[in-house]
Short mmCIF file of C-alpha atoms in Angstrom, two decimals:
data_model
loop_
_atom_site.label_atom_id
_atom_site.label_comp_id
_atom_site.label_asym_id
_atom_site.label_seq_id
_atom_site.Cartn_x
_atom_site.Cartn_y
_atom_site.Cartn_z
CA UNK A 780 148.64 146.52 117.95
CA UNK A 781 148.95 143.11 116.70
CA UNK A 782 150.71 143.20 112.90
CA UNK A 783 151.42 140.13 110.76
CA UNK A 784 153.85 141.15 107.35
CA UNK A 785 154.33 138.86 105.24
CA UNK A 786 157.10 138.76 102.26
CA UNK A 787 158.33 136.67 100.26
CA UNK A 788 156.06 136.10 97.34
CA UNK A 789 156.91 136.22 93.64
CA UNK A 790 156.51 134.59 90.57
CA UNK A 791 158.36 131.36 90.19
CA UNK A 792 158.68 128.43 87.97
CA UNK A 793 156.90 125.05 87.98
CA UNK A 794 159.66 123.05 90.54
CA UNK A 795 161.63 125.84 91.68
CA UNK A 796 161.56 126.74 95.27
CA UNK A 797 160.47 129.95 97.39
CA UNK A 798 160.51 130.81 101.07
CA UNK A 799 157.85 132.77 102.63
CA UNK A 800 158.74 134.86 106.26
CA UNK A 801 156.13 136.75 108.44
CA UNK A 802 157.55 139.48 110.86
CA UNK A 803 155.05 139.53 113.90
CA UNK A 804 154.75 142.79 116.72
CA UNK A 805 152.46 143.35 118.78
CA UNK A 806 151.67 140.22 120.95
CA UNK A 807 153.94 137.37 122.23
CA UNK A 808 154.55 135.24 119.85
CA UNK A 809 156.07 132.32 121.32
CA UNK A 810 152.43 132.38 123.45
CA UNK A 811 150.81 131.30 120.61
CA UNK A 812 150.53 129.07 117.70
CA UNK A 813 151.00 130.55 113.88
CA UNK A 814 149.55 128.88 110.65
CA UNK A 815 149.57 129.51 107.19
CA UNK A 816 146.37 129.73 104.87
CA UNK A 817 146.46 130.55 101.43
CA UNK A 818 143.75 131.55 99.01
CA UNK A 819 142.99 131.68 95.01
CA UNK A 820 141.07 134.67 94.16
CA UNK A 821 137.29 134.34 93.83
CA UNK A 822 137.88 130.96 96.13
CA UNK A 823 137.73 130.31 100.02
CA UNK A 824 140.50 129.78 102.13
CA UNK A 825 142.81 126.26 102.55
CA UNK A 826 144.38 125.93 105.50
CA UNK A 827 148.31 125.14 104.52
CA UNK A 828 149.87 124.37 107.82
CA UNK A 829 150.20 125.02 110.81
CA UNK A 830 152.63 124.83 114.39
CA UNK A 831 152.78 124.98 117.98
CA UNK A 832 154.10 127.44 120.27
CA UNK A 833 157.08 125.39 120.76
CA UNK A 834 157.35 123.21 117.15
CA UNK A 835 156.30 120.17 119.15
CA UNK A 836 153.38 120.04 116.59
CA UNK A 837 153.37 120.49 113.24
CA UNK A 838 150.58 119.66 110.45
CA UNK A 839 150.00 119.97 106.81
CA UNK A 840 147.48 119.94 104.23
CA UNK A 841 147.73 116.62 102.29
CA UNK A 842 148.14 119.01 99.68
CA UNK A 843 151.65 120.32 100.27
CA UNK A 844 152.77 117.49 102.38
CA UNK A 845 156.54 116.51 101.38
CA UNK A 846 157.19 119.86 99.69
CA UNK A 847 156.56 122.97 102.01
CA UNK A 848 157.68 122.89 105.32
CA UNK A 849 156.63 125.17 108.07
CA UNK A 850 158.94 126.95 110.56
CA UNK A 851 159.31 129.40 113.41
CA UNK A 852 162.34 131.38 115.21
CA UNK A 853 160.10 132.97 118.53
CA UNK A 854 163.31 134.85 119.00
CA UNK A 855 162.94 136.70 116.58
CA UNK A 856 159.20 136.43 116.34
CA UNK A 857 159.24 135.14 112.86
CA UNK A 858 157.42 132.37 110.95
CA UNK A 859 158.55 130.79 107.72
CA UNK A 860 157.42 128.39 105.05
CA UNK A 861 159.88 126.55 102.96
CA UNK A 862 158.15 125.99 99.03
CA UNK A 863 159.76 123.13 97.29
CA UNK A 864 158.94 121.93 93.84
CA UNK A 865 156.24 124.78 93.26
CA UNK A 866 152.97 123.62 91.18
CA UNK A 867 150.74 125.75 89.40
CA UNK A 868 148.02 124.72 91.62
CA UNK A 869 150.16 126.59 94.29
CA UNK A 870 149.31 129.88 92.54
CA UNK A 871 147.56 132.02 95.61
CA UNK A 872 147.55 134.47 98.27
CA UNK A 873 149.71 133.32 101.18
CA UNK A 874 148.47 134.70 104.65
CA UNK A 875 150.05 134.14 107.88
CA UNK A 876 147.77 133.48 110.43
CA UNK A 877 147.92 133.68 114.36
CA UNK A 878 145.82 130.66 116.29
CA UNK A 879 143.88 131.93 119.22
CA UNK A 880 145.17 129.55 121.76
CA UNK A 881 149.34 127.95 122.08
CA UNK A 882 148.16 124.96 119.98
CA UNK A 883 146.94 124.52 116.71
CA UNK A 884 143.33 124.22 117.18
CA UNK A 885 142.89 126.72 114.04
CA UNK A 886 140.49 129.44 114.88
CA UNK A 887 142.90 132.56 113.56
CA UNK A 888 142.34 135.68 115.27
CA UNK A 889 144.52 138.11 113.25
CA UNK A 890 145.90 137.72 109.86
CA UNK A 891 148.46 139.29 107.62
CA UNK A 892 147.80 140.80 104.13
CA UNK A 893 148.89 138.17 102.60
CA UNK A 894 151.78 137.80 99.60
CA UNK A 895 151.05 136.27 96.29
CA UNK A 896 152.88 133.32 94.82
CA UNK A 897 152.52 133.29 91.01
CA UNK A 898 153.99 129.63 89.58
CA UNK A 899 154.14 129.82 86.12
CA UNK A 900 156.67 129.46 83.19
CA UNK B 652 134.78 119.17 97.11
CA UNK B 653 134.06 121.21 100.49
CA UNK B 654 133.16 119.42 103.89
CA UNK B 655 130.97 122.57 104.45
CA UNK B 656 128.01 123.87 102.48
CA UNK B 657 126.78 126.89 102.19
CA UNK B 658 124.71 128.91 100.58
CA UNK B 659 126.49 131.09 97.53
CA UNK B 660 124.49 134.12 98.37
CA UNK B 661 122.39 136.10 101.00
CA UNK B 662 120.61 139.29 100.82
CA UNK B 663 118.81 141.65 102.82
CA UNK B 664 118.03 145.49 103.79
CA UNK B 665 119.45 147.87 106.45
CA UNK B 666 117.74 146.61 109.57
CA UNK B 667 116.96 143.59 108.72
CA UNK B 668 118.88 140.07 110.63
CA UNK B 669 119.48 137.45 107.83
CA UNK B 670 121.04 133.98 108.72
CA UNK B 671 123.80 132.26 107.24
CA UNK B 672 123.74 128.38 106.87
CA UNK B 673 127.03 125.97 107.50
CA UNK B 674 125.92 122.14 106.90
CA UNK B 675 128.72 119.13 107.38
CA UNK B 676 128.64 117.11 104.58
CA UNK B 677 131.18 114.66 105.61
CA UNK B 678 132.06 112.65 108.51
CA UNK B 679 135.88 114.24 108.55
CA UNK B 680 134.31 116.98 110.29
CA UNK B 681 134.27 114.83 114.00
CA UNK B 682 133.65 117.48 116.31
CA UNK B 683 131.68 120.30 115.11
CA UNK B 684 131.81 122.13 118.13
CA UNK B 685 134.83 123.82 116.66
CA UNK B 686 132.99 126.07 114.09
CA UNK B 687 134.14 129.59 113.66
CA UNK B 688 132.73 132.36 111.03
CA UNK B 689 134.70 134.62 109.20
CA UNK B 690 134.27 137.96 107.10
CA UNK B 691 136.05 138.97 104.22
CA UNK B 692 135.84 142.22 102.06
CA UNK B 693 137.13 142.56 98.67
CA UNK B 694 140.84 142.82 98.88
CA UNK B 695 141.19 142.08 102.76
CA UNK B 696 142.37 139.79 104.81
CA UNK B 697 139.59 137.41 106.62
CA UNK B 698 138.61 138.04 109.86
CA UNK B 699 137.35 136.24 112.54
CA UNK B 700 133.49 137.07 113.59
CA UNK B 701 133.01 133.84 115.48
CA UNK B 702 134.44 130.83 116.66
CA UNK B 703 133.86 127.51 118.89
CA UNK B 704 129.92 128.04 117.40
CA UNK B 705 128.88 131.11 119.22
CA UNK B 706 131.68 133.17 121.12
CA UNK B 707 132.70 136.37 119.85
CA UNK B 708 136.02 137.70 119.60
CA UNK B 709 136.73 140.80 121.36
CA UNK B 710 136.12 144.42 118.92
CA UNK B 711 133.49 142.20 117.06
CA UNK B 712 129.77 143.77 117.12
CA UNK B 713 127.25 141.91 119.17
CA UNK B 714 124.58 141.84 115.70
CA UNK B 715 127.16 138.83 115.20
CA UNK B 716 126.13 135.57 116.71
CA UNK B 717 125.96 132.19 115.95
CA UNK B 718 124.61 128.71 116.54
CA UNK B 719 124.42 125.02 116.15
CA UNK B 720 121.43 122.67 115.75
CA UNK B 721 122.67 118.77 114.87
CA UNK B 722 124.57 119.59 111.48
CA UNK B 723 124.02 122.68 110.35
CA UNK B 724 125.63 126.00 112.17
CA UNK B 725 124.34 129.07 111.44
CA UNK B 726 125.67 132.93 111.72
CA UNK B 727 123.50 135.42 112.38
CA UNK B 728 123.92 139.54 111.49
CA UNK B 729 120.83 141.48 113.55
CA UNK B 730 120.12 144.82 112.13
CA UNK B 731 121.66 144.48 108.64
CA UNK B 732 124.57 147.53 107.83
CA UNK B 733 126.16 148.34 104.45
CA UNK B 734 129.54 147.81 106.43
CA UNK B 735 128.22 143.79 106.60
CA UNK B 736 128.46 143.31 102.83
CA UNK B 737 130.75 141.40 102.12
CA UNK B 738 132.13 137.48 101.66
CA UNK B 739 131.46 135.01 104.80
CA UNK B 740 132.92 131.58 105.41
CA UNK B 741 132.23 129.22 107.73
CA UNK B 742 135.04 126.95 109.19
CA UNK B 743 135.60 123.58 111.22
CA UNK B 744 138.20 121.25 112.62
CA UNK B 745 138.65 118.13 111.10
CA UNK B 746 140.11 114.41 111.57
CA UNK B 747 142.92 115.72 109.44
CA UNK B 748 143.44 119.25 109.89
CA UNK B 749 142.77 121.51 112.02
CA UNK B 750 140.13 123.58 109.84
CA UNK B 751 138.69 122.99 106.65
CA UNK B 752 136.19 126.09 104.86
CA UNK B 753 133.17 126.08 103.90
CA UNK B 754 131.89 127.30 100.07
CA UNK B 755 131.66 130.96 101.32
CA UNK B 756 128.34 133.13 100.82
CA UNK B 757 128.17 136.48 99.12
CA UNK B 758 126.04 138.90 102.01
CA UNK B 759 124.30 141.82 100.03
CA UNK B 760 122.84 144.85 101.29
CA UNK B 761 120.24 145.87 99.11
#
C-alpha cells in the first residue's frame, strides 16, 4: 500500500524558516517523481514544486521561487522542502504528492494528508 | 486568476450522469492534452479520477470518464451516487509548470 506522511508543519513567523519531510512506503520511490502542492482551505490546489527521479529536474511555482527549495534522499525514500522567509500568503495545507511517471509531468496519483503551515505573528 | 474555468457548482440525482466543464482561458496552457480530473471530499486529500483527458487510473469506477472538444474538457460521472458528492478540479500542464487548477466545482447529490 502506497503511504505518503507528511510532517513538519507548524505555525511560524513572517521570515522565519520551516522544513517540511514526507516518509514514503509502499512503492519505489526513486522510480518516480515527487511534488509538492499546497492548498488554502475553501481554495483549489497550487502546484509548489516539483522533481525528478534523479534531481536532474527541478521546478517551482513563480510563487516560492528563491525561498523554498525542494529535495529528495531515494535512500531513504524521503522528500523535503526547505521554507525560507515564510509569508502569510504561505498559510496552507502542504501535501506531498507522487507523479505518475519518473518525470515531472504532474498528474499525482497518490497524495499525503497533508500538514498545515500557519505564518503568522 | 485561474487558466481553467469552471463551473462553481453541479447538481444532480442518484442515477443521473451530469458533466463537468474545464475551459482554457489562457494561452499558458500549450498542450491541453495533459488534462487530468480530480476529487476531493471535505477534509481529504485529492485524488486522481482522470488524467491525459480520458484514461482512468486503476481502483477508479468506470461512471468516471472524460473528454476534450477544442478548449473545453469535460468529466463525466454516469449514474450519479451520494459517494460522488463532493469538490472536483480540473488540471493542466502549462508553459511554466507542470499543472496549473482549475476554479473547482461543488458536485451535489440531491
Amino acid at each position: 500500500e502506497v503511504q505518503l506522511v507528511e510532517s513538519g508543519g507548524g505555525l511560524v513567523q513572517p521570515g522565519r524558516s520551516l522544513r517540511l519531510s514526507c516518509a514514503a512506503s509502499g512503492f519505489t520511490f526513486d522510480d518516480y517523481a515527487m511534488h509538492w502542492v499546497r492548498q488554502v482551505p475553501g481554495k483549489g490546489p497550487e502546484w509548489v514544486s516539483g522533481i525528478s527521479w534523479n534531481s536532474g529536474y527541478i521546478g517551482y511555482a513563480d510563487s516560492v521561487q528563491g525561498r523554498f527549495t525542494i529535495s529528495r534522499d531515494n535512500a531513504k525514500s524521503s522528500l523535503y522542502l526547505q521554507m525560507n522567509s515564510l509569508r502569510a500568503e504561505d498559510t496552507a495545507f502542504y501535501y506531498c504528492a507522487k507523479d505518475i511517471s519518473s518525470s515531472p509531468g504532474g498528474d499525482f496519483d497518490y497524495w499525503g494528508q497533508g500538514t498545515l503551515v500557519t505564518v503568522s505573528s | 486568476q485561474s487558466a481553467l474555468t469552471q463551473p462553481a457548482s453541479v447538481s444532480g440525482s442518484p442515477g443521473q450522469s451530469i458533466t463537468i466543464s474545464c475551459t482554457r482561458t489562457s494561452s499558458d496552457v500549450g498542450n491541453y492534452h495533459y488534462v487530468s480530473w480530480y476529487q476531493q471530499h471535505p477534509g481529504k486529500a485529492p485524488k486522481l479520477m482522470i488524467y491525459d483527458v480520458s484514461n482512468r487510473p486503476s481502483g477508479v469506477s468506470n461512471r468516471f470518464s472524460g473528454s476534450k472538444s477544442g478548449n473545453t474538457a469535460s468529466l463525466t460521472i454516469s449514474g450519479l451516487q451520494a459517494e460522488d458528492e463532493a469538490d472536483y478540479y480540473c488540471s493542466s500542464y502549462t508553459s511554466t509548470t507542470p499543472r496549473v487548477f482549475g476554479t473547482g466545482t461543488k458536485v451535489t447529490v440531491l
